[in-house]
């Protein structure tokens, strides 16, 4: 499996996800501003992965002796929807506060160790999500996924793809349908590539084919990741997830969300309060720089949508599987240490 992000003596090294699958290129961020730019430009993307990147960015900022609030604010302003970004920055802030008055060398040592620890924990969390979710995947069927919630979207193994990997490891005969995920094509470029590398049988479909295949009886379940989950179980995830969830419900196909506890935002009572990132029009009007629409056409490009909890069969976390009523089940999982 590829290394998504790594702390090295030269800086934070990331695989450039804007160039996959055509080129496997690594980018080295030597400053916190370069990490912030990498998050903003989607060199690294996926909720848990940008959390790890932000933590490493904070550690770089401390090494640079930059103003701490400026470092945290710069990283926090990169992308608004995935709560893991803010969760990771808050964790680094709390550690910094606990080290008030510590010698600079100790501060650097502890902050870099914490960022590396967040990465290590994320891999273990994804493996636990995989173990908890594998039993839900029907043997001998196809699993539909949307966007990329794989090793590339995390520090390794993945959330939704972690569930698929664990089901395969448990000996289940499954194959995967990957939605291409317009406009950024995370499904075509990243999920299809990642699963192919692992030898997991994968079929790429365009987003508008999902209903057709959900109706066919071939799809045993849908598994997707999440960027933020509200207290009532509403799920923000890549644009198009909501349509898949409604089509899954209509066709009696279970719709599972796989996400770490750090994706829960119980401060928000409903998904309507989740900030939705709006991305540049060019992502819609062009494909790899080639115009596919009339010049000057009005465009909307929300990067995420919210799937109401009513469409979510279960939320698979590292601490167990939550089901409705989510106000209760998510709070119980959150309380577990
Ligand atoms: O815009 P992206 O590529 O960062 O969006 C990613 C997703 O929507 C993923 O499904 C989500 O972050 C979960 S990743 C484990």
PDB file of C-alpha atoms and ligand atoms in Angstrom, residues 42 45-48 79 147-149 153-154 159 186 225-227 237-238 304, ligand 1:
ATOM      1  CA  UNK A  42      -5.779  18.833  -2.866  1.00  0.00           C
ATOM      2  CA  UNK A  45      -7.207  15.266   0.605  1.00  0.00           C
ATOM      3  CA  UNK A  46      -9.646  13.059   2.515  1.00  0.00           C
ATOM      4  CA  UNK A  47     -10.782  13.960   6.037  1.00  0.00           C
ATOM      5  CA  UNK A  48      -8.368  11.899   8.184  1.00  0.00           C
ATOM      6  CA  UNK A  79     -10.821  23.614   3.873  1.00  0.00           C
ATOM      7  CA  UNK A 147     -15.256   9.185  -3.795  1.00  0.00           C
ATOM      8  CA  UNK A 148     -12.062   7.888  -2.165  1.00  0.00           C
ATOM      9  CA  UNK A 149     -12.153   6.866   1.472  1.00  0.00           C
ATOM     10  CA  UNK A 153      -7.646   9.635   2.243  1.00  0.00           C
ATOM     11  CA  UNK A 154      -6.191   8.515   5.567  1.00  0.00           C
ATOM     12  CA  UNK A 159     -12.218   3.852   6.243  1.00  0.00           C
ATOM     13  CA  UNK A 186     -11.472  10.800  -6.746  1.00  0.00           C
ATOM     14  CA  UNK A 225     -16.573   7.651   4.199  1.00  0.00           C
ATOM     15  CA  UNK A 226     -17.530  10.939   5.865  1.00  0.00           C
ATOM     16  CA  UNK A 227     -16.129  14.422   6.348  1.00  0.00           C
ATOM     17  CA  UNK A 237     -19.466  13.482   2.478  1.00  0.00           C
ATOM     18  CA  UNK A 238     -18.372  14.008  -1.118  1.00  0.00           C
ATOM     19  CA  UNK A 304     -19.899  17.986  -0.298  1.00  0.00           C
TER      20      UNK A 304
HETATM   21  O1  LIG B   1     -12.672  16.625  -1.340  1.00  0.00           O
HETATM   22  P1  LIG B   1     -12.048  15.392  -0.743  1.00  0.00           P
HETATM   23  O2  LIG B   1     -11.396  14.514  -1.756  1.00  0.00           O
HETATM   24  O3  LIG B   1     -11.152  15.740   0.411  1.00  0.00           O
HETATM   25  O4  LIG B   1     -13.286  14.601  -0.150  1.00  0.00           O
HETATM   26  C1  LIG B   1     -13.067  13.367   0.465  1.00  0.00           C
HETATM   27  C2  LIG B   1     -14.303  12.667   0.882  1.00  0.00           C
HETATM   28  O5  LIG B   1     -15.395  13.154   0.727  1.00  0.00           O
HETATM   29  C3  LIG B   1     -14.113  11.366   1.612  1.00  0.00           C
HETATM   30  O6  LIG B   1     -15.163  10.496   1.345  1.00  0.00           O
HETATM   31  C4  LIG B   1     -14.052  11.630   3.114  1.00  0.00           C
HETATM   32  O7  LIG B   1     -13.109  12.637   3.398  1.00  0.00           O
HETATM   33  C5  LIG B   1     -13.752  10.428   3.895  1.00  0.00           C
HETATM   34  S1  LIG B   1     -12.086   9.935   3.686  1.00  0.00           S
HETATM   35  C6  LIG B   1     -11.752   8.616   4.691  1.00  0.00           C
END
